[in-house]
Amino acid sequence: MNLKKFIRSGSIIAAAALTAVSMTSCSLLGTKEPEPAPTSAAQVQLTPEEAIIGYWEITSLTDPNGNEVEASDIDLSGTPLESISAAAGMILRQGVTLEFKDDKTVSLSFLSGDYEINSDTLTLSMPELSQSVSLPCTIDGSQMTLSIKSYSISLTKK
């Protein structure tokens, strides 16, 4: 009987010793458990440069009070968009799609040009504009919001 207890407790001690040696050797070698890979698209954080690529449809234009407006209601005076204010009604309306490409070009309606984006600003350069236009920009998943003065342009990724 005592021999069985001795063997059983010896096995437990041996298993504990092996575990301790194994854990010590891993920490001495600098080995650590691998980080789990993201399991869904929601866990992958895209940079603004990656997030903007694709087709974006204008879904609404809103005034500072949140009321939907038409492009003609937005006062573009004093902005670089003033030079195309006559065409703004055709460009800045629901259903118009902008295509942002990974080569930093953008096309919308009959206009095309270049763009730059960082964490909070989208800059557009087009031959039709007197100068580059920098607009405050936020991208949250499939939603983008651009601001012109105190108006908002909401876009949805297609």
JSON list of C-alpha atoms in Angstrom, two decimals:
[
{"chain": "A", "resi": 1, "resn": "MET", "atom": "CA", "xyz": [0.00, 0.00, 0.00]},
{"chain": "A", "resi": 2, "resn": "ASN", "atom": "CA", "xyz": [2.67, 2.47, 0.93]},
{"chain": "A", "resi": 3, "resn": "LEU", "atom": "CA", "xyz": [4.52, 1.62, -2.25]},
{"chain": "A", "resi": 4, "resn": "LYS", "atom": "CA", "xyz": [1.44, 2.51, -4.39]},
{"chain": "A", "resi": 5, "resn": "LYS", "atom": "CA", "xyz": [1.04, 5.87, -2.61]},
{"chain": "A", "resi": 6, "resn": "PHE", "atom": "CA", "xyz": [4.75, 6.53, -3.07]},
{"chain": "A", "resi": 7, "resn": "ILE", "atom": "CA", "xyz": [4.59, 5.76, -6.81]},
{"chain": "A", "resi": 8, "resn": "ARG", "atom": "CA", "xyz": [1.40, 7.84, -7.27]},
{"chain": "A", "resi": 9, "resn": "SER", "atom": "CA", "xyz": [2.85, 10.88, -5.46]},
{"chain": "A", "resi": 10, "resn": "GLY", "atom": "CA", "xyz": [6.11, 10.41, -7.35]},
{"chain": "A", "resi": 11, "resn": "SER", "atom": "CA", "xyz": [4.22, 10.55, -10.66]},
{"chain": "A", "resi": 12, "resn": "ILE", "atom": "CA", "xyz": [2.46, 13.76, -9.61]},
{"chain": "A", "resi": 13, "resn": "ILE", "atom": "CA", "xyz": [5.76, 15.35, -8.58]},
{"chain": "A", "resi": 14, "resn": "ALA", "atom": "CA", "xyz": [7.40, 14.25, -11.84]},
{"chain": "A", "resi": 15, "resn": "ALA", "atom": "CA", "xyz": [4.54, 15.74, -13.89]},
{"chain": "A", "resi": 16, "resn": "ALA", "atom": "CA", "xyz": [4.77, 19.02, -11.97]},
{"chain": "A", "resi": 17, "resn": "ALA", "atom": "CA", "xyz": [8.54, 19.11, -12.49]},
{"chain": "A", "resi": 18, "resn": "LEU", "atom": "CA", "xyz": [8.17, 18.52, -16.25]},
{"chain": "A", "resi": 19, "resn": "THR", "atom": "CA", "xyz": [5.62, 21.32, -16.49]},
{"chain": "A", "resi": 20, "resn": "ALA", "atom": "CA", "xyz": [7.88, 23.72, -14.59]},
{"chain": "A", "resi": 21, "resn": "VAL", "atom": "CA", "xyz": [10.90, 22.82, -16.75]},
{"chain": "A", "resi": 22, "resn": "SER", "atom": "CA", "xyz": [8.84, 23.22, -19.93]},
{"chain": "A", "resi": 23, "resn": "MET", "atom": "CA", "xyz": [7.51, 26.64, -18.87]},
{"chain": "A", "resi": 24, "resn": "THR", "atom": "CA", "xyz": [10.97, 27.79, -17.77]},
{"chain": "A", "resi": 25, "resn": "SER", "atom": "CA", "xyz": [12.60, 26.75, -21.04]},
{"chain": "A", "resi": 26, "resn": "CYS", "atom": "CA", "xyz": [9.94, 28.61, -23.06]},
{"chain": "A", "resi": 27, "resn": "SER", "atom": "CA", "xyz": [10.47, 31.79, -21.07]},
{"chain": "A", "resi": 28, "resn": "LEU", "atom": "CA", "xyz": [14.27, 31.46, -21.29]},
{"chain": "A", "resi": 29, "resn": "LEU", "atom": "CA", "xyz": [14.09, 31.03, -25.05]},
{"chain": "A", "resi": 30, "resn": "GLY", "atom": "CA", "xyz": [11.78, 34.03, -25.37]},
{"chain": "A", "resi": 31, "resn": "THR", "atom": "CA", "xyz": [9.01, 31.87, -26.77]},
{"chain": "A", "resi": 32, "resn": "LYS", "atom": "CA", "xyz": [5.53, 33.13, -26.15]},
{"chain": "A", "resi": 33, "resn": "GLU", "atom": "CA", "xyz": [2.09, 32.10, -27.19]},
{"chain": "A", "resi": 34, "resn": "PRO", "atom": "CA", "xyz": [1.15, 33.39, -30.65]},
{"chain": "A", "resi": 35, "resn": "GLU", "atom": "CA", "xyz": [-1.30, 36.27, -30.85]},
{"chain": "A", "resi": 36, "resn": "PRO", "atom": "CA", "xyz": [-4.69, 35.14, -32.14]},
{"chain": "A", "resi": 37, "resn": "ALA", "atom": "CA", "xyz": [-5.41, 36.30, -35.67]},
{"chain": "A", "resi": 38, "resn": "PRO", "atom": "CA", "xyz": [-8.42, 38.56, -36.19]},
{"chain": "A", "resi": 39, "resn": "THR", "atom": "CA", "xyz": [-11.46, 36.41, -36.89]},
{"chain": "A", "resi": 40, "resn": "SER", "atom": "CA", "xyz": [-13.69, 38.95, -38.57]},
{"chain": "A", "resi": 41, "resn": "ALA", "atom": "CA", "xyz": [-13.45, 42.03, -40.75]},
{"chain": "A", "resi": 42, "resn": "ALA", "atom": "CA", "xyz": [-14.66, 44.14, -37.83]},
{"chain": "A", "resi": 43, "resn": "GLN", "atom": "CA", "xyz": [-11.48, 43.33, -35.92]},
{"chain": "A", "resi": 44, "resn": "VAL", "atom": "CA", "xyz": [-9.20, 44.44, -38.76]},
{"chain": "A", "resi": 45, "resn": "GLN", "atom": "CA", "xyz": [-8.45, 48.16, -38.48]},
{"chain": "A", "resi": 46, "resn": "LEU", "atom": "CA", "xyz": [-7.99, 49.75, -41.91]},
{"chain": "A", "resi": 47, "resn": "THR", "atom": "CA", "xyz": [-5.96, 52.89, -42.50]},
{"chain": "A", "resi": 48, "resn": "PRO", "atom": "CA", "xyz": [-7.84, 55.81, -44.09]},
{"chain": "A", "resi": 49, "resn": "GLU", "atom": "CA", "xyz": [-5.93, 55.10, -47.33]},
{"chain": "A", "resi": 50, "resn": "GLU", "atom": "CA", "xyz": [-7.28, 51.52, -47.35]},
{"chain": "A", "resi": 51, "resn": "ALA", "atom": "CA", "xyz": [-10.77, 52.35, -46.12]},
{"chain": "A", "resi": 52, "resn": "ILE", "atom": "CA", "xyz": [-11.54, 54.93, -48.81]},
{"chain": "A", "resi": 53, "resn": "ILE", "atom": "CA", "xyz": [-10.80, 52.67, -51.81]},
{"chain": "A", "resi": 54, "resn": "GLY", "atom": "CA", "xyz": [-13.97, 51.78, -53.69]},
{"chain": "A", "resi": 55, "resn": "TYR", "atom": "CA", "xyz": [-17.30, 53.25, -54.72]},
{"chain": "A", "resi": 56, "resn": "TRP", "atom": "CA", "xyz": [-19.08, 55.71, -52.40]},
{"chain": "A", "resi": 57, "resn": "GLU", "atom": "CA", "xyz": [-22.63, 56.88, -53.05]},
{"chain": "A", "resi": 58, "resn": "ILE", "atom": "CA", "xyz": [-23.86, 60.22, -51.76]},
{"chain": "A", "resi": 59, "resn": "THR", "atom": "CA", "xyz": [-26.84, 59.42, -49.55]},
{"chain": "A", "resi": 60, "resn": "SER", "atom": "CA", "xyz": [-27.67, 62.83, -48.09]},
{"chain": "A", "resi": 61, "resn": "LEU", "atom": "CA", "xyz": [-26.71, 66.47, -47.70]},
{"chain": "A", "resi": 62, "resn": "THR", "atom": "CA", "xyz": [-27.63, 68.03, -44.37]},
{"chain": "A", "resi": 63, "resn": "ASP", "atom": "CA", "xyz": [-27.54, 71.51, -42.90]},
{"chain": "A", "resi": 64, "resn": "PRO", "atom": "CA", "xyz": [-26.18, 72.34, -39.42]},
{"chain": "A", "resi": 65, "resn": "ASN", "atom": "CA", "xyz": [-29.58, 71.43, -37.90]},
{"chain": "A", "resi": 66, "resn": "GLY", "atom": "CA", "xyz": [-29.60, 67.97, -39.50]},
{"chain": "A", "resi": 67, "resn": "ASN", "atom": "CA", "xyz": [-32.23, 68.85, -42.12]},
{"chain": "A", "resi": 68, "resn": "GLU", "atom": "CA", "xyz": [-31.74, 67.42, -45.60]},
{"chain": "A", "resi": 69, "resn": "VAL", "atom": "CA", "xyz": [-30.92, 70.06, -48.20]},
{"chain": "A", "resi": 70, "resn": "GLU", "atom": "CA", "xyz": [-30.10, 70.31, -51.89]},
{"chain": "A", "resi": 71, "resn": "ALA", "atom": "CA", "xyz": [-26.64, 71.26, -53.14]},
{"chain": "A", "resi": 72, "resn": "SER", "atom": "CA", "xyz": [-28.02, 74.60, -54.30]},
{"chain": "A", "resi": 73, "resn": "ASP", "atom": "CA", "xyz": [-28.82, 75.40, -50.65]},
{"chain": "A", "resi": 74, "resn": "ILE", "atom": "CA", "xyz": [-25.14, 75.15, -49.67]},
{"chain": "A", "resi": 75, "resn": "ASP", "atom": "CA", "xyz": [-23.34, 78.48, -49.80]},
{"chain": "A", "resi": 76, "resn": "LEU", "atom": "CA", "xyz": [-20.00, 77.71, -51.48]},
{"chain": "A", "resi": 77, "resn": "SER", "atom": "CA", "xyz": [-18.78, 81.31, -51.52]},
{"chain": "A", "resi": 78, "resn": "GLY", "atom": "CA", "xyz": [-15.36, 81.68, -50.00]},
{"chain": "A", "resi": 79, "resn": "THR", "atom": "CA", "xyz": [-14.51, 78.01, -50.59]},
{"chain": "A", "resi": 80, "resn": "PRO", "atom": "CA", "xyz": [-12.41, 76.51, -53.38]},
{"chain": "A", "resi": 81, "resn": "LEU", "atom": "CA", "xyz": [-15.64, 74.87, -54.61]},
{"chain": "A", "resi": 82, "resn": "GLU", "atom": "CA", "xyz": [-17.02, 78.31, -55.47]},
{"chain": "A", "resi": 83, "resn": "SER", "atom": "CA", "xyz": [-15.52, 78.02, -58.97]},
{"chain": "A", "resi": 84, "resn": "ILE", "atom": "CA", "xyz": [-17.75, 75.03, -59.73]},
{"chain": "A", "resi": 85, "resn": "SER", "atom": "CA", "xyz": [-20.83, 76.16, -57.80]},
{"chain": "A", "resi": 86, "resn": "ALA", "atom": "CA", "xyz": [-22.93, 76.03, -60.98]},
{"chain": "A", "resi": 87, "resn": "ALA", "atom": "CA", "xyz": [-22.04, 72.35, -61.44]},
{"chain": "A", "resi": 88, "resn": "ALA", "atom": "CA", "xyz": [-22.34, 71.54, -57.74]},
{"chain": "A", "resi": 89, "resn": "GLY", "atom": "CA", "xyz": [-26.05, 70.83, -58.10]},
{"chain": "A", "resi": 90, "resn": "MET", "atom": "CA", "xyz": [-25.28, 68.06, -60.58]},
{"chain": "A", "resi": 91, "resn": "ILE", "atom": "CA", "xyz": [-22.36, 66.65, -58.60]},
{"chain": "A", "resi": 92, "resn": "LEU", "atom": "CA", "xyz": [-23.39, 66.95, -54.97]},
{"chain": "A", "resi": 93, "resn": "ARG", "atom": "CA", "xyz": [-26.71, 65.15, -54.95]},
{"chain": "A", "resi": 94, "resn": "GLN", "atom": "CA", "xyz": [-28.12, 61.87, -53.73]},
{"chain": "A", "resi": 95, "resn": "GLY", "atom": "CA", "xyz": [-27.24, 58.89, -55.85]},
{"chain": "A", "resi": 96, "resn": "VAL", "atom": "CA", "xyz": [-24.01, 60.29, -57.30]},
{"chain": "A", "resi": 97, "resn": "THR", "atom": "CA", "xyz": [-21.16, 57.81, -56.89]},
{"chain": "A", "resi": 98, "resn": "LEU", "atom": "CA", "xyz": [-17.53, 58.68, -56.31]},
{"chain": "A", "resi": 99, "resn": "GLU", "atom": "CA", "xyz": [-14.86, 56.12, -57.12]},
{"chain": "A", "resi": 100, "resn": "PHE", "atom": "CA", "xyz": [-11.67, 56.29, -55.09]},
{"chain": "A", "resi": 101, "resn": "LYS", "atom": "CA", "xyz": [-8.87, 54.19, -56.58]},
{"chain": "A", "resi": 102, "resn": "ASP", "atom": "CA", "xyz": [-5.70, 52.91, -54.94]},
{"chain": "A", "resi": 103, "resn": "ASP", "atom": "CA", "xyz": [-3.59, 54.98, -57.35]},
{"chain": "A", "resi": 104, "resn": "LYS", "atom": "CA", "xyz": [-4.88, 58.10, -55.50]},
{"chain": "A", "resi": 105, "resn": "THR", "atom": "CA", "xyz": [-7.30, 59.14, -58.26]},
{"chain": "A", "resi": 106, "resn": "VAL", "atom": "CA", "xyz": [-10.98, 59.89, -57.82]},
{"chain": "A", "resi": 107, "resn": "SER", "atom": "CA", "xyz": [-13.77, 60.18, -60.35]},
{"chain": "A", "resi": 108, "resn": "LEU", "atom": "CA", "xyz": [-17.29, 61.48, -59.93]},
{"chain": "A", "resi": 109, "resn": "SER", "atom": "CA", "xyz": [-19.81, 62.27, -62.58]},
{"chain": "A", "resi": 110, "resn": "PHE", "atom": "CA", "xyz": [-17.86, 63.99, -65.37]},
{"chain": "A", "resi": 111, "resn": "LEU", "atom": "CA", "xyz": [-14.98, 65.13, -63.10]},
{"chain": "A", "resi": 112, "resn": "SER", "atom": "CA", "xyz": [-11.81, 63.32, -62.16]},
{"chain": "A", "resi": 113, "resn": "GLY", "atom": "CA", "xyz": [-8.69, 64.21, -60.27]},
{"chain": "A", "resi": 114, "resn": "ASP", "atom": "CA", "xyz": [-6.37, 63.21, -57.47]},
{"chain": "A", "resi": 115, "resn": "TYR", "atom": "CA", "xyz": [-6.95, 62.81, -53.76]},
{"chain": "A", "resi": 116, "resn": "GLU", "atom": "CA", "xyz": [-5.00, 62.54, -50.53]},
{"chain": "A", "resi": 117, "resn": "ILE", "atom": "CA", "xyz": [-6.46, 61.37, -47.23]},
{"chain": "A", "resi": 118, "resn": "ASN", "atom": "CA", "xyz": [-5.22, 61.27, -43.68]},
{"chain": "A", "resi": 119, "resn": "SER", "atom": "CA", "xyz": [-7.00, 60.50, -40.43]},
{"chain": "A", "resi": 120, "resn": "ASP", "atom": "CA", "xyz": [-9.39, 63.45, -40.63]},
{"chain": "A", "resi": 121, "resn": "THR", "atom": "CA", "xyz": [-9.00, 65.32, -43.94]},
{"chain": "A", "resi": 122, "resn": "LEU", "atom": "CA", "xyz": [-9.73, 64.49, -47.58]},
{"chain": "A", "resi": 123, "resn": "THR", "atom": "CA", "xyz": [-7.95, 66.72, -50.10]},
{"chain": "A", "resi": 124, "resn": "LEU", "atom": "CA", "xyz": [-9.19, 66.80, -53.70]},
{"chain": "A", "resi": 125, "resn": "SER", "atom": "CA", "xyz": [-7.23, 68.25, -56.63]},
{"chain": "A", "resi": 126, "resn": "MET", "atom": "CA", "xyz": [-9.10, 68.61, -59.91]},
{"chain": "A", "resi": 127, "resn": "PRO", "atom": "CA", "xyz": [-8.37, 70.70, -63.00]},
{"chain": "A", "resi": 128, "resn": "GLU", "atom": "CA", "xyz": [-11.83, 72.29, -62.70]},
{"chain": "A", "resi": 129, "resn": "LEU", "atom": "CA", "xyz": [-11.04, 73.66, -59.22]},
{"chain": "A", "resi": 130, "resn": "SER", "atom": "CA", "xyz": [-9.06, 76.85, -58.75]},
{"chain": "A", "resi": 131, "resn": "GLN", "atom": "CA", "xyz": [-7.11, 75.16, -55.95]},
{"chain": "A", "resi": 132, "resn": "SER", "atom": "CA", "xyz": [-7.08, 71.95, -53.93]},
{"chain": "A", "resi": 133, "resn": "VAL", "atom": "CA", "xyz": [-10.05, 71.40, -51.65]},
{"chain": "A", "resi": 134, "resn": "SER", "atom": "CA", "xyz": [-9.47, 70.03, -48.15]},
{"chain": "A", "resi": 135, "resn": "LEU", "atom": "CA", "xyz": [-12.58, 68.76, -46.42]},
{"chain": "A", "resi": 136, "resn": "PRO", "atom": "CA", "xyz": [-12.92, 67.39, -42.90]},
{"chain": "A", "resi": 137, "resn": "CYS", "atom": "CA", "xyz": [-13.62, 63.68, -43.35]},
{"chain": "A", "resi": 138, "resn": "THR", "atom": "CA", "xyz": [-14.55, 60.74, -41.15]},
{"chain": "A", "resi": 139, "resn": "ILE", "atom": "CA", "xyz": [-14.83, 57.12, -42.26]},
{"chain": "A", "resi": 140, "resn": "ASP", "atom": "CA", "xyz": [-16.54, 54.64, -40.00]},
{"chain": "A", "resi": 141, "resn": "GLY", "atom": "CA", "xyz": [-16.84, 51.26, -41.69]},
{"chain": "A", "resi": 142, "resn": "SER", "atom": "CA", "xyz": [-19.09, 51.75, -44.71]},
{"chain": "A", "resi": 143, "resn": "GLN", "atom": "CA", "xyz": [-20.07, 55.33, -43.81]},
{"chain": "A", "resi": 144, "resn": "MET", "atom": "CA", "xyz": [-18.16, 58.48, -44.78]},
{"chain": "A", "resi": 145, "resn": "THR", "atom": "CA", "xyz": [-18.99, 62.04, -43.81]},
{"chain": "A", "resi": 146, "resn": "LEU", "atom": "CA", "xyz": [-17.50, 65.09, -45.51]},
{"chain": "A", "resi": 147, "resn": "SER", "atom": "CA", "xyz": [-18.03, 68.65, -44.28]},
{"chain": "A", "resi": 148, "resn": "ILE", "atom": "CA", "xyz": [-18.30, 71.86, -46.29]},
{"chain": "A", "resi": 149, "resn": "LYS", "atom": "CA", "xyz": [-18.58, 74.84, -44.00]},
{"chain": "A", "resi": 150, "resn": "SER", "atom": "CA", "xyz": [-21.20, 73.60, -41.51]},
{"chain": "A", "resi": 151, "resn": "TYR", "atom": "CA", "xyz": [-22.96, 71.28, -43.97]},
{"chain": "A", "resi": 152, "resn": "SER", "atom": "CA", "xyz": [-22.46, 67.50, -44.09]},
{"chain": "A", "resi": 153, "resn": "ILE", "atom": "CA", "xyz": [-22.31, 65.15, -47.04]},
{"chain": "A", "resi": 154, "resn": "SER", "atom": "CA", "xyz": [-23.03, 61.55, -46.09]},
{"chain": "A", "resi": 155, "resn": "LEU", "atom": "CA", "xyz": [-21.79, 58.73, -48.29]},
{"chain": "A", "resi": 156, "resn": "THR", "atom": "CA", "xyz": [-22.24, 54.97, -48.11]},
{"chain": "A", "resi": 157, "resn": "LYS", "atom": "CA", "xyz": [-19.75, 52.48, -49.50]},
{"chain": "A", "resi": 158, "resn": "LYS", "atom": "CA", "xyz": [-21.25, 50.30, -52.23]}
]
